[in-house]
Amino acid sequence: MAILFDAEKQIFFLHTQNTTYQMKVDGQKYLLHLYYGKTMDASTEYMLTYFDRGFSGNPHTAGTDRTYSLDALPQEFPVLGNGDYRSVAFKVREENDCYGCDLRYLRHEISGHKYGIPGLPAAYGTNAQTLTVVLEDARLGLEVSLLYGVLEDCDVITRAVQVKNKGTKTVYIEKLASACLDFLYGTYDVITFYGRHAMERNMQRTRVSHGRQMVGSTRGCSSHQYNPFIILAGEDTSERRGECYGAAFVYSGSFGAETEKDQYDQTRFLMGLSEEQFSYPLEKNQVFYAPEVVLSYSEQGMNRLSQQFHRCVSKHICRGAWQHKIRPVLVNSWEACYFDFTGEDIVNLARQAAELGIEMVVLDDGWFGHRNDDNSSLGDWEVNEEKLGCTLGELADRIQETGVQFGIWIEPEMVSEDSELYRTHPEWIMQIPGKKPVRARNQLILDFANPKVVSYLYGKIAAVLSQGEIHYVKWDMNRSLSDIYSNYAVKQGAVLYDYMLGVYRLLEQLTADFPEILWEGCSGGGGRFDMGMLYYTPQIWCSDNTDAVDRVRIQYGTSFGYPLAVMGAHISAVPNHQTGRTTDFHTRGVVSMTGAFGYEMDLGKLSDEEKAQVREQISRYHEAAPLLQSGDYYRLSNPFTDEFGAWMVVDAGRRKALLSVVMLNIHGSLPVIYVKLDGLDETKEYRDTESGSVYSGAALMSCGLPVTLRLGDYQAYQIQFEATE
Ligand code: GLA
């Protein structure tokens, strides 16, 4: 059993394959955190120390014991109101602006399945268990259930929180972090993935120091700027060595992640909903759920930690028909023709695609309303038959006749001022009365906190998807939220959260009613690249930046928390539309092929030589796809500091491996680059399937492989290895 309760000592043990999480209900009925790390059957309660410390108050029930202070003890769910002055997980305001919460243990329950969260995405699994610890504030009538999910196979512990108001008065939840990790001592680094539109998930490593450090999003989406995935690593931890903890928020809206080193050099980590513009009214008998945080621990460095998250995402987060299926190679119309197309052009793209072995054509933005640029028609999900020269059903048929599948783009959460929807329902947008809303990309935000808006959009989008055989939908979201005000909501402090529930409701209904469709998430590329979206869409367009060199870095940063198979990656034309840089067709192939692979260019402009390369890339992709989909991923360089990007994928039996290397710099008389491989079997020999050279697995991992130098910018290498026996 993964979850054990030692009734005598009042200690909970949560065991995964290689890790243990411990907590204790103490004499005061507080839930204290004891341990999170490698497997540990022995209690670590003896690590708790008690001293009389000035200005660290004592709960009244401790009597005259001045050594008991929540300001110093490690806790599972610290609250504002009982003498802990560090950053807390839970703040509750009463009607009279009082903050006096005090949560004590009431009861617990262990169940043989993984909890789900109504209306919110959450990890699932048949071989998983749940521990529910119910805490109570008797004065407020609040029952707070801490939910712990144990996914043994990928060394994951999940956390979520349910708050029930059993009292008589409305209270306001002003902060709720789903996960808290307290460490008694140690020097930690916090690794965050920051960025901007078209340059997401750069990596920053900083020392956790005295004071609060925080990243997050207040944009109503998880954001390009900070990803809701964070690593806390020991100061000496590297890719292959040392202790580290990862935390991913299974939520796509505003979030906050904090680290704090306190006065006694203890470290606290918190992750959950953003406090900004959040004040959730919880009325009598009402229940609130805080979204899930996925936690994992590795004592073998960050690459192992990433592999644990990869397994968790592919086995316990992604769902649906496409979860484990090899994705079709597609061509997307966006960088091929932007808004400038007719139905005939798209059929032509399909014909060219079919000739090259590309399996799907995706019609991106511009097929609805009168949208010929990005200033109009969002919200008008009516097919522009005049532009297409036919109905959507006819277009889908004509495309299918060429032998390829058909997909389309939508952006359900937005509305253009120049649209029928806005003219008919101006009250359906987020707009503060008396204030003109902030525009972005010349579009406004629909009020997804209003169920009417969500059901209207369901009707419209379902009708479009029923017009013909549509195999793929790219769900986009092209601006950050502002002017948080819903005409529907009674209290505006609930709107940001209720907006996300609306988005998830629409995603759930559409993905359930169109289960065969391959859904791709997108938000100006990777602005909503999170586990919340991955619960509905098994892949996400990784970035609007398709430049191969930038993509090496973006995909590298993304790989810390997310597997390759979920990263949309396309070969585009050069000079690249975002950077103006020119890279080889081969290099672009090597970089894109290790993601959810496709093309995003005018295929008619390809030279014969490039066409031959496309055919070769597709056959290589098909060969490698099962490996890429389920193999173990290894980062072999840091493309932010090294002269090259290198990564590899190895299958479970360690018989097949695919190594990719991209040179990021070139100099005269360049020193030879040696790449050390990983994940191979030391006792096996491996053949380079192209050159036929045979190497020992042990040597490839200990000594590495010299990379043959080719002159020219951004040369790339892809080597397939197969065990000789
Ligand atoms: C966003 C997406 C792009 C494309 C455009 C269309 O920027 O990330 O891939 O779909 O919108 O407007």
CSV table of C-alpha atoms in Angstrom, one decimal, residues 13-431:
chain,number,residue,atom,x,y,z
A,13,PHE,CA,3.7,7.9,5.0
A,14,LEU,CA,3.1,8.3,1.2
A,15,HIS,CA,5.4,6.0,-0.8
A,16,THR,CA,6.1,6.1,-4.5
A,17,GLN,CA,8.6,3.7,-6.1
A,18,ASN,CA,11.6,5.8,-5.0
A,19,THR,CA,10.3,8.5,-2.8
A,20,THR,CA,8.5,9.1,0.5
A,21,TYR,CA,6.5,11.9,1.9
A,22,GLN,CA,5.8,12.1,5.6
A,23,MET,CA,3.6,14.3,7.8
A,24,LYS,CA,2.3,14.2,11.3
A,25,VAL,CA,-0.7,15.3,13.3
A,26,ASP,CA,0.9,16.6,16.5
A,27,GLY,CA,-0.5,17.0,20.0
A,28,GLN,CA,-1.9,20.4,19.1
A,29,LYS,CA,-3.7,18.8,16.1
A,30,TYR,CA,-1.7,20.7,13.6
A,31,LEU,CA,-0.6,18.9,10.5
A,32,LEU,CA,3.2,19.2,10.4
A,33,HIS,CA,5.4,18.4,7.4
A,34,LEU,CA,8.1,15.9,8.3
A,35,TYR,CA,9.9,14.7,5.1
A,36,TYR,CA,9.9,14.6,1.4
A,37,GLY,CA,12.8,12.7,-0.3
A,38,LYS,CA,14.1,9.3,-1.2
A,39,THR,CA,12.3,6.2,0.2
A,40,MET,CA,12.3,6.4,4.0
A,41,ASP,CA,10.4,3.9,6.1
A,42,ALA,CA,11.6,5.3,9.4
A,43,SER,CA,9.8,8.3,11.0
A,44,THR,CA,11.8,11.5,10.8
A,45,GLU,CA,9.8,13.1,13.6
A,46,TYR,CA,12.9,13.5,15.8
A,47,MET,CA,14.0,16.2,13.4
A,48,LEU,CA,11.5,18.6,14.8
A,49,THR,CA,13.0,21.0,17.4
A,50,TYR,CA,11.4,23.3,19.8
A,51,PHE,CA,13.0,26.5,21.2
A,52,ASP,CA,11.7,29.6,22.9
A,53,ARG,CA,12.2,32.2,20.3
A,54,GLY,CA,11.5,35.9,20.6
A,55,PHE,CA,8.7,37.3,18.5
A,56,SER,CA,7.6,33.9,17.3
A,57,GLY,CA,4.2,33.6,19.0
A,58,ASN,CA,2.6,30.5,20.5
A,59,PRO,CA,-0.9,29.2,19.8
A,60,HIS,CA,-3.2,29.6,22.8
A,61,THR,CA,-3.7,25.9,23.1
A,62,ALA,CA,0.0,25.5,23.8
A,63,GLY,CA,-0.6,27.0,27.2
A,64,THR,CA,2.6,28.5,28.7
A,65,ASP,CA,4.9,26.5,26.4
A,66,ARG,CA,6.9,29.2,24.6
A,67,THR,CA,8.8,26.7,22.5
A,68,TYR,CA,5.9,25.7,20.3
A,69,SER,CA,5.5,28.2,17.5
A,70,LEU,CA,4.0,27.8,14.0
A,71,ASP,CA,6.4,30.5,12.9
A,72,ALA,CA,9.2,27.9,13.1
A,73,LEU,CA,7.5,24.5,12.6
A,74,PRO,CA,7.3,22.9,9.1
A,75,GLN,CA,3.7,22.7,8.0
A,76,GLU,CA,1.6,21.1,5.4
A,77,PHE,CA,-0.9,24.0,5.0
A,78,PRO,CA,0.2,27.2,6.7
A,79,VAL,CA,-2.5,29.8,7.2
A,80,LEU,CA,-2.7,33.4,8.1
A,81,GLY,CA,-4.0,33.8,11.6
A,82,ASN,CA,-2.2,31.5,14.0
A,83,GLY,CA,1.2,33.0,14.3
A,84,ASP,CA,3.1,31.9,11.2
A,85,TYR,CA,4.5,35.1,9.7
A,86,ARG,CA,6.0,33.5,6.7
A,87,SER,CA,4.2,33.5,3.4
A,88,VAL,CA,1.2,31.3,3.9
A,89,ALA,CA,-0.9,28.9,1.7
A,90,PHE,CA,-4.3,30.1,2.9
A,91,LYS,CA,-5.8,33.5,3.7
A,92,VAL,CA,-9.4,33.9,4.6
A,93,ARG,CA,-11.1,37.2,5.1
A,94,GLU,CA,-14.3,37.5,7.1
A,95,GLU,CA,-17.0,40.1,6.3
A,96,ASN,CA,-15.5,42.4,8.9
A,97,ASP,CA,-12.0,42.2,7.3
A,98,CYS,CA,-10.7,39.9,10.0
A,99,TYR,CA,-8.0,37.3,9.2
A,100,GLY,CA,-8.1,34.7,12.0
A,101,CYS,CA,-8.0,31.3,10.5
A,102,ASP,CA,-6.7,28.3,12.6
A,103,LEU,CA,-6.9,24.9,11.0
A,104,ARG,CA,-6.7,21.7,13.1
A,105,TYR,CA,-6.8,18.1,12.2
A,106,LEU,CA,-10.4,16.6,12.2
A,107,ARG,CA,-10.2,13.3,10.4
A,108,HIS,CA,-8.6,11.5,7.4
A,109,GLU,CA,-9.5,9.0,4.8
A,110,ILE,CA,-7.4,6.7,2.6
A,111,SER,CA,-8.9,5.5,-0.7
A,112,GLY,CA,-7.7,3.2,-3.4
A,113,HIS,CA,-8.3,5.5,-6.3
A,114,LYS,CA,-7.0,8.9,-7.4
A,115,TYR,CA,-9.3,11.8,-6.6
A,116,GLY,CA,-10.7,14.0,-9.4
A,117,ILE,CA,-11.6,17.7,-9.1
A,118,PRO,CA,-15.0,18.8,-10.3
A,119,GLY,CA,-14.7,21.1,-13.2
A,120,LEU,CA,-10.9,21.2,-13.1
A,121,PRO,CA,-8.2,19.1,-14.8
A,122,ALA,CA,-6.3,16.6,-12.6
A,123,ALA,CA,-3.9,13.7,-13.0
A,124,TYR,CA,-5.7,10.4,-13.1
A,125,GLY,CA,-4.6,6.8,-12.9
A,126,THR,CA,-6.0,3.3,-12.1
A,127,ASN,CA,-3.2,2.3,-9.8
A,128,ALA,CA,-3.2,5.4,-7.7
A,129,GLN,CA,-4.4,6.2,-4.2
A,130,THR,CA,-5.7,9.3,-2.3
A,131,LEU,CA,-5.2,10.5,1.2
A,132,THR,CA,-7.6,13.1,2.3
A,133,VAL,CA,-6.8,15.0,5.5
A,134,VAL,CA,-9.6,17.1,6.7
A,135,LEU,CA,-8.7,20.2,8.8
A,136,GLU,CA,-11.2,22.3,10.5
A,137,ASP,CA,-11.6,25.9,11.8
A,138,ALA,CA,-14.5,25.4,14.2
A,139,ARG,CA,-15.1,29.1,14.8
A,140,LEU,CA,-15.5,29.9,11.1
A,141,GLY,CA,-17.2,26.6,10.3
A,142,LEU,CA,-14.6,25.9,7.6
A,143,GLU,CA,-13.6,22.4,6.6
A,144,VAL,CA,-10.5,22.2,4.5
A,145,SER,CA,-9.6,18.9,2.9
A,146,LEU,CA,-6.1,18.4,1.8
A,147,LEU,CA,-6.0,15.9,-1.1
A,148,TYR,CA,-2.8,13.9,-1.7
A,149,GLY,CA,-2.7,11.7,-4.8
A,150,VAL,CA,0.0,9.0,-5.0
A,151,LEU,CA,1.2,8.0,-8.5
A,152,GLU,CA,3.8,5.4,-7.6
A,153,ASP,CA,4.9,4.5,-11.1
A,154,CYS,CA,6.3,8.0,-11.9
A,155,ASP,CA,7.3,9.1,-8.4
A,156,VAL,CA,4.6,11.7,-8.2
A,157,ILE,CA,2.6,13.1,-5.3
A,158,THR,CA,-0.2,15.4,-6.3
A,159,ARG,CA,-1.9,17.9,-4.0
A,160,ALA,CA,-5.2,19.8,-4.3
A,161,VAL,CA,-7.5,21.4,-1.7
A,162,GLN,CA,-11.2,21.5,-1.1
A,163,VAL,CA,-12.7,24.2,1.1
A,164,LYS,CA,-16.2,23.8,2.5
A,165,ASN,CA,-18.1,26.5,4.3
A,166,LYS,CA,-20.2,24.7,6.9
A,167,GLY,CA,-20.6,27.9,8.9
A,168,THR,CA,-23.3,30.5,8.7
A,169,LYS,CA,-21.4,33.4,7.2
A,170,THR,CA,-19.8,34.1,3.9
A,171,VAL,CA,-16.0,34.1,4.0
A,172,TYR,CA,-13.6,35.3,1.3
A,173,ILE,CA,-10.7,33.1,0.2
A,174,GLU,CA,-8.0,35.6,-0.6
A,175,LYS,CA,-5.1,33.2,-1.1
A,176,LEU,CA,-5.0,29.5,-1.7
A,177,ALA,CA,-1.7,27.7,-2.6
A,178,SER,CA,-2.4,24.0,-3.3
A,179,ALA,CA,1.0,22.9,-2.3
A,180,CYS,CA,3.5,23.9,0.4
A,181,LEU,CA,6.9,22.3,1.0
A,182,ASP,CA,8.8,23.3,4.1
A,183,PHE,CA,12.5,22.4,4.4
A,184,LEU,CA,14.2,22.6,7.8
A,185,TYR,CA,17.6,23.6,6.5
A,186,GLY,CA,19.7,23.5,3.3
A,187,THR,CA,20.7,25.8,0.5
A,188,TYR,CA,18.4,25.7,-2.5
A,189,ASP,CA,18.3,27.1,-5.9
A,190,VAL,CA,15.0,27.9,-7.6
A,191,ILE,CA,14.9,27.2,-11.3
A,192,THR,CA,12.2,29.1,-13.2
A,193,PHE,CA,11.3,29.2,-16.9
A,194,TYR,CA,10.7,32.8,-17.9
A,195,GLY,CA,10.2,34.3,-21.3
A,196,ARG,CA,8.1,36.4,-23.7
A,197,HIS,CA,6.0,35.9,-26.8
A,198,ALA,CA,8.0,34.0,-29.3
A,199,MET,CA,10.8,33.3,-26.8
A,200,GLU,CA,9.3,31.1,-24.1
A,201,ARG,CA,10.8,29.1,-21.3
A,202,ASN,CA,14.3,30.4,-20.9
A,203,MET,CA,15.9,29.1,-17.8
A,204,GLN,CA,16.9,31.0,-14.7
A,205,ARG,CA,18.6,29.5,-11.7
A,206,THR,CA,18.9,31.7,-8.6
A,207,ARG,CA,19.6,31.1,-4.9
A,208,VAL,CA,16.7,31.0,-2.6
A,209,SER,CA,17.6,33.8,-0.2
A,210,HIS,CA,16.1,35.6,2.8
A,211,GLY,CA,12.9,37.3,1.7
A,212,ARG,CA,10.2,36.1,-0.7
A,213,GLN,CA,11.0,35.4,-4.3
A,214,MET,CA,8.0,34.9,-6.6
A,215,VAL,CA,7.1,34.2,-10.1
A,216,GLY,CA,3.7,33.8,-11.6
A,217,SER,CA,1.1,35.2,-13.9
A,218,THR,CA,-1.6,37.8,-13.3
A,219,ARG,CA,-2.7,37.6,-17.0
A,220,GLY,CA,-5.6,35.1,-16.6
A,221,CYS,CA,-3.5,32.6,-18.5
A,222,SER,CA,-0.4,30.7,-17.4
A,223,SER,CA,1.6,33.0,-19.7
A,224,HIS,CA,4.6,33.2,-21.9
A,225,GLN,CA,6.4,35.1,-19.2
A,226,TYR,CA,6.6,32.4,-16.4
A,227,ASN,CA,5.7,28.8,-16.8
A,228,PRO,CA,3.8,27.1,-14.0
A,229,PHE,CA,6.6,24.6,-13.7
A,230,ILE,CA,9.4,25.1,-11.2
A,231,ILE,CA,12.4,23.2,-9.8
A,232,LEU,CA,13.9,23.5,-6.4
A,233,ALA,CA,17.4,22.1,-6.5
A,234,GLY,CA,20.2,21.6,-4.0
A,235,GLU,CA,23.0,24.1,-4.7
A,236,ASP,CA,25.2,21.4,-6.2
A,237,THR,CA,22.5,19.6,-8.2
A,238,SER,CA,23.1,19.2,-11.9
A,239,GLU,CA,21.4,17.3,-14.7
A,240,ARG,CA,22.8,13.9,-13.5
A,241,ARG,CA,23.4,14.4,-9.8
A,242,GLY,CA,21.9,15.7,-6.7
A,243,GLU,CA,18.5,16.3,-5.1
A,244,CYS,CA,15.7,18.3,-6.7
A,245,TYR,CA,12.0,18.8,-6.5
A,246,GLY,CA,9.7,19.8,-9.3
A,247,ALA,CA,6.3,21.3,-9.1
A,248,ALA,CA,3.8,21.8,-11.9
A,249,PHE,CA,0.5,23.5,-11.6
A,250,VAL,CA,-2.3,21.7,-13.4
A,251,TYR,CA,-4.1,25.0,-14.2
A,252,SER,CA,-4.0,27.4,-17.1
A,253,GLY,CA,-4.9,30.7,-15.4
A,254,SER,CA,-3.1,33.1,-13.2
A,255,PHE,CA,-0.8,31.5,-10.7
A,256,GLY,CA,1.9,32.2,-8.1
A,257,ALA,CA,4.9,30.2,-7.0
A,258,GLU,CA,7.0,31.5,-4.1
A,259,THR,CA,10.1,30.6,-2.3
A,260,GLU,CA,11.1,32.1,1.0
A,261,LYS,CA,14.1,31.6,3.3
A,262,ASP,CA,12.9,32.4,6.7
A,263,GLN,CA,14.6,33.9,9.8
A,264,TYR,CA,15.8,30.4,10.9
A,265,ASP,CA,17.2,29.6,7.5
A,266,GLN,CA,14.4,27.3,6.7
A,267,THR,CA,13.0,27.2,3.1
A,268,ARG,CA,9.3,27.4,2.2
A,269,PHE,CA,8.0,26.7,-1.3
A,270,LEU,CA,4.4,27.5,-2.3
A,271,MET,CA,2.5,27.0,-5.5
A,272,GLY,CA,-1.2,27.8,-6.3
A,273,LEU,CA,-3.7,30.4,-7.6
A,274,SER,CA,-2.5,33.9,-7.9
A,275,GLU,CA,-3.5,36.3,-5.1
A,276,GLU,CA,-4.0,39.1,-7.6
A,277,GLN,CA,-7.6,40.1,-8.2
A,278,PHE,CA,-8.7,37.0,-6.3
A,279,SER,CA,-11.2,37.1,-3.4
A,280,TYR,CA,-13.5,34.2,-3.7
A,281,PRO,CA,-16.7,34.5,-1.8
A,282,LEU,CA,-17.6,31.2,-0.2
A,283,GLU,CA,-21.1,31.3,1.0
A,284,LYS,CA,-22.8,29.0,3.5
A,285,ASN,CA,-22.7,25.3,2.2
A,286,GLN,CA,-20.5,26.3,-0.8
A,287,VAL,CA,-17.5,24.3,-1.8
A,288,PHE,CA,-14.3,25.6,-3.5
A,289,TYR,CA,-11.6,23.5,-5.2
A,290,ALA,CA,-8.1,24.7,-5.6
A,291,PRO,CA,-6.4,23.2,-8.7
A,292,GLU,CA,-3.8,20.5,-8.5
A,293,VAL,CA,-0.1,20.7,-8.1
A,294,VAL,CA,2.0,17.8,-9.3
A,295,LEU,CA,5.1,17.2,-7.2
A,296,SER,CA,8.1,15.0,-7.9
A,297,TYR,CA,11.5,14.3,-6.3
A,298,SER,CA,14.7,13.0,-7.7
A,299,GLU,CA,18.0,12.3,-6.0
A,300,GLN,CA,19.6,11.7,-9.4
A,301,GLY,CA,19.5,15.2,-10.8
A,302,MET,CA,17.2,17.2,-13.0
A,303,ASN,CA,17.2,14.9,-16.1
A,304,ARG,CA,15.7,12.1,-14.0
A,305,LEU,CA,13.2,14.6,-12.5
A,306,SER,CA,12.2,15.6,-16.1
A,307,GLN,CA,11.7,12.0,-17.1
A,308,GLN,CA,9.3,11.5,-14.1
A,309,PHE,CA,7.3,14.5,-15.2
A,310,HIS,CA,7.3,13.3,-18.8
A,311,ARG,CA,5.9,9.9,-17.7
A,312,CYS,CA,3.3,11.6,-15.6
A,313,VAL,CA,2.1,13.9,-18.4
A,314,SER,CA,1.9,11.1,-21.0
A,315,LYS,CA,0.3,8.5,-18.7
A,316,HIS,CA,-1.7,10.5,-16.2
A,317,ILE,CA,-2.5,13.9,-17.7
A,318,CYS,CA,-3.0,13.6,-21.4
A,319,ARG,CA,-6.2,11.8,-22.4
A,320,GLY,CA,-8.3,10.7,-25.3
A,321,ALA,CA,-7.9,8.8,-28.6
A,322,TRP,CA,-4.6,10.6,-29.4
A,323,GLN,CA,-2.9,10.1,-26.0
A,324,HIS,CA,-0.5,7.4,-27.2
A,325,LYS,CA,-1.0,7.6,-30.9
A,326,ILE,CA,1.6,8.7,-33.3
A,327,ARG,CA,0.6,12.2,-34.5
A,328,PRO,CA,0.2,12.8,-38.3
A,329,VAL,CA,2.7,15.0,-40.1
A,330,LEU,CA,0.9,18.1,-40.9
A,331,VAL,CA,1.3,21.3,-42.9
A,332,ASN,CA,-0.2,24.5,-41.3
A,333,SER,CA,-1.4,27.3,-43.5
A,334,TRP,CA,-0.4,30.1,-41.1
A,335,GLU,CA,3.2,30.8,-42.3
A,336,ALA,CA,2.3,29.4,-45.7
A,337,CYS,CA,-0.2,32.2,-46.5
A,338,TYR,CA,-1.4,33.9,-43.3
A,339,PHE,CA,-4.8,35.4,-44.1
A,340,ASP,CA,-4.3,35.4,-47.8
A,341,PHE,CA,-5.9,32.3,-49.3
A,342,THR,CA,-8.9,30.9,-51.1
A,343,GLY,CA,-10.4,27.4,-50.8
A,344,GLU,CA,-8.6,26.5,-54.0
A,345,ASP,CA,-5.2,27.5,-52.4
A,346,ILE,CA,-5.9,25.2,-49.5
A,347,VAL,CA,-6.8,22.3,-51.8
A,348,ASN,CA,-3.6,23.0,-53.7
A,349,LEU,CA,-1.6,22.9,-50.4
A,350,ALA,CA,-3.3,19.6,-49.7
A,351,ARG,CA,-2.3,18.2,-53.2
A,352,GLN,CA,1.3,19.3,-52.7
A,353,ALA,CA,1.2,17.8,-49.2
A,354,ALA,CA,-0.1,14.5,-50.4
A,355,GLU,CA,2.6,14.3,-53.0
A,356,LEU,CA,5.3,14.7,-50.4
A,357,GLY,CA,3.8,12.3,-47.9
A,358,ILE,CA,2.4,14.9,-45.5
A,359,GLU,CA,-0.7,13.6,-43.8
A,360,MET,CA,-2.8,16.6,-42.9
A,361,VAL,CA,-3.6,20.1,-43.9
A,362,VAL,CA,-4.5,22.6,-41.2
A,363,LEU,CA,-6.4,25.7,-42.2
A,364,ASP,CA,-5.3,28.3,-39.6
A,365,ASP,CA,-6.8,31.7,-38.9
A,366,GLY,CA,-9.0,33.6,-41.5
A,367,TRP,CA,-11.7,31.1,-42.6
A,368,PHE,CA,-14.7,32.7,-40.7
A,369,GLY,CA,-16.7,35.9,-40.6
A,370,HIS,CA,-15.0,38.4,-42.9
A,371,ARG,CA,-11.6,38.0,-41.3
A,372,ASN,CA,-8.8,38.9,-43.8
A,373,ASP,CA,-6.5,40.4,-41.1
A,374,ASP,CA,-6.5,40.2,-37.3
A,375,ASN,CA,-8.9,43.2,-36.8
A,376,SER,CA,-12.2,41.6,-37.2
A,377,SER,CA,-14.7,38.6,-36.9
A,378,LEU,CA,-13.5,36.8,-33.8
A,379,GLY,CA,-16.7,35.5,-32.2
A,380,ASP,CA,-18.4,35.0,-35.6
A,381,TRP,CA,-17.8,31.3,-36.1
A,382,GLU,CA,-19.6,31.2,-39.5
A,383,VAL,CA,-17.7,29.9,-42.4
A,384,ASN,CA,-16.7,32.5,-45.0
A,385,GLU,CA,-18.0,30.5,-47.9
A,386,GLU,CA,-17.3,33.4,-50.3
A,387,LYS,CA,-13.6,33.4,-49.4
A,388,LEU,CA,-13.4,29.6,-49.5
A,389,GLY,CA,-15.5,29.4,-52.7
A,390,CYS,CA,-17.4,26.5,-51.1
A,391,THR,CA,-18.8,25.2,-47.8
A,392,LEU,CA,-16.5,23.9,-45.1
A,393,GLY,CA,-17.9,20.4,-45.7
A,394,GLU,CA,-17.1,20.6,-49.4
A,395,LEU,CA,-13.6,21.9,-48.7
A,396,ALA,CA,-13.0,19.1,-46.2
A,397,ASP,CA,-14.2,16.6,-48.9
A,398,ARG,CA,-11.9,18.0,-51.5
A,399,ILE,CA,-9.0,17.9,-49.2
A,400,GLN,CA,-9.7,14.3,-48.2
A,401,GLU,CA,-9.9,13.4,-51.9
A,402,THR,CA,-6.3,14.4,-52.2
A,403,GLY,CA,-5.4,11.8,-49.6
A,404,VAL,CA,-4.7,14.0,-46.6
A,405,GLN,CA,-6.7,14.8,-43.5
A,406,PHE,CA,-8.1,18.2,-42.6
A,407,GLY,CA,-7.9,20.5,-39.5
A,408,ILE,CA,-8.9,24.0,-38.6
A,409,TRP,CA,-8.0,26.8,-36.1
A,410,ILE,CA,-10.4,28.5,-33.6
A,411,GLU,CA,-10.0,31.1,-30.9
A,412,PRO,CA,-13.2,30.7,-28.8
A,413,GLU,CA,-12.4,33.0,-25.9
A,414,MET,CA,-12.1,36.2,-27.9
A,415,VAL,CA,-14.3,38.7,-29.8
A,416,SER,CA,-13.5,41.5,-32.2
A,417,GLU,CA,-15.4,44.8,-31.9
A,418,ASP,CA,-16.0,44.4,-35.6
A,419,SER,CA,-18.1,41.3,-35.2
A,420,GLU,CA,-21.8,40.4,-35.2
A,421,LEU,CA,-21.4,38.8,-31.8
A,422,TYR,CA,-20.1,42.0,-30.2
A,423,ARG,CA,-22.8,44.0,-31.9
A,424,THR,CA,-25.5,41.7,-30.6
A,425,HIS,CA,-24.0,41.0,-27.2
A,426,PRO,CA,-21.8,43.8,-26.0
A,427,GLU,CA,-22.6,42.7,-22.4
A,428,TRP,CA,-20.8,39.4,-23.0
A,429,ILE,CA,-17.3,40.9,-22.9
A,430,MET,CA,-15.1,41.5,-19.9
A,431,GLN,CA,-15.5,45.2,-19.3
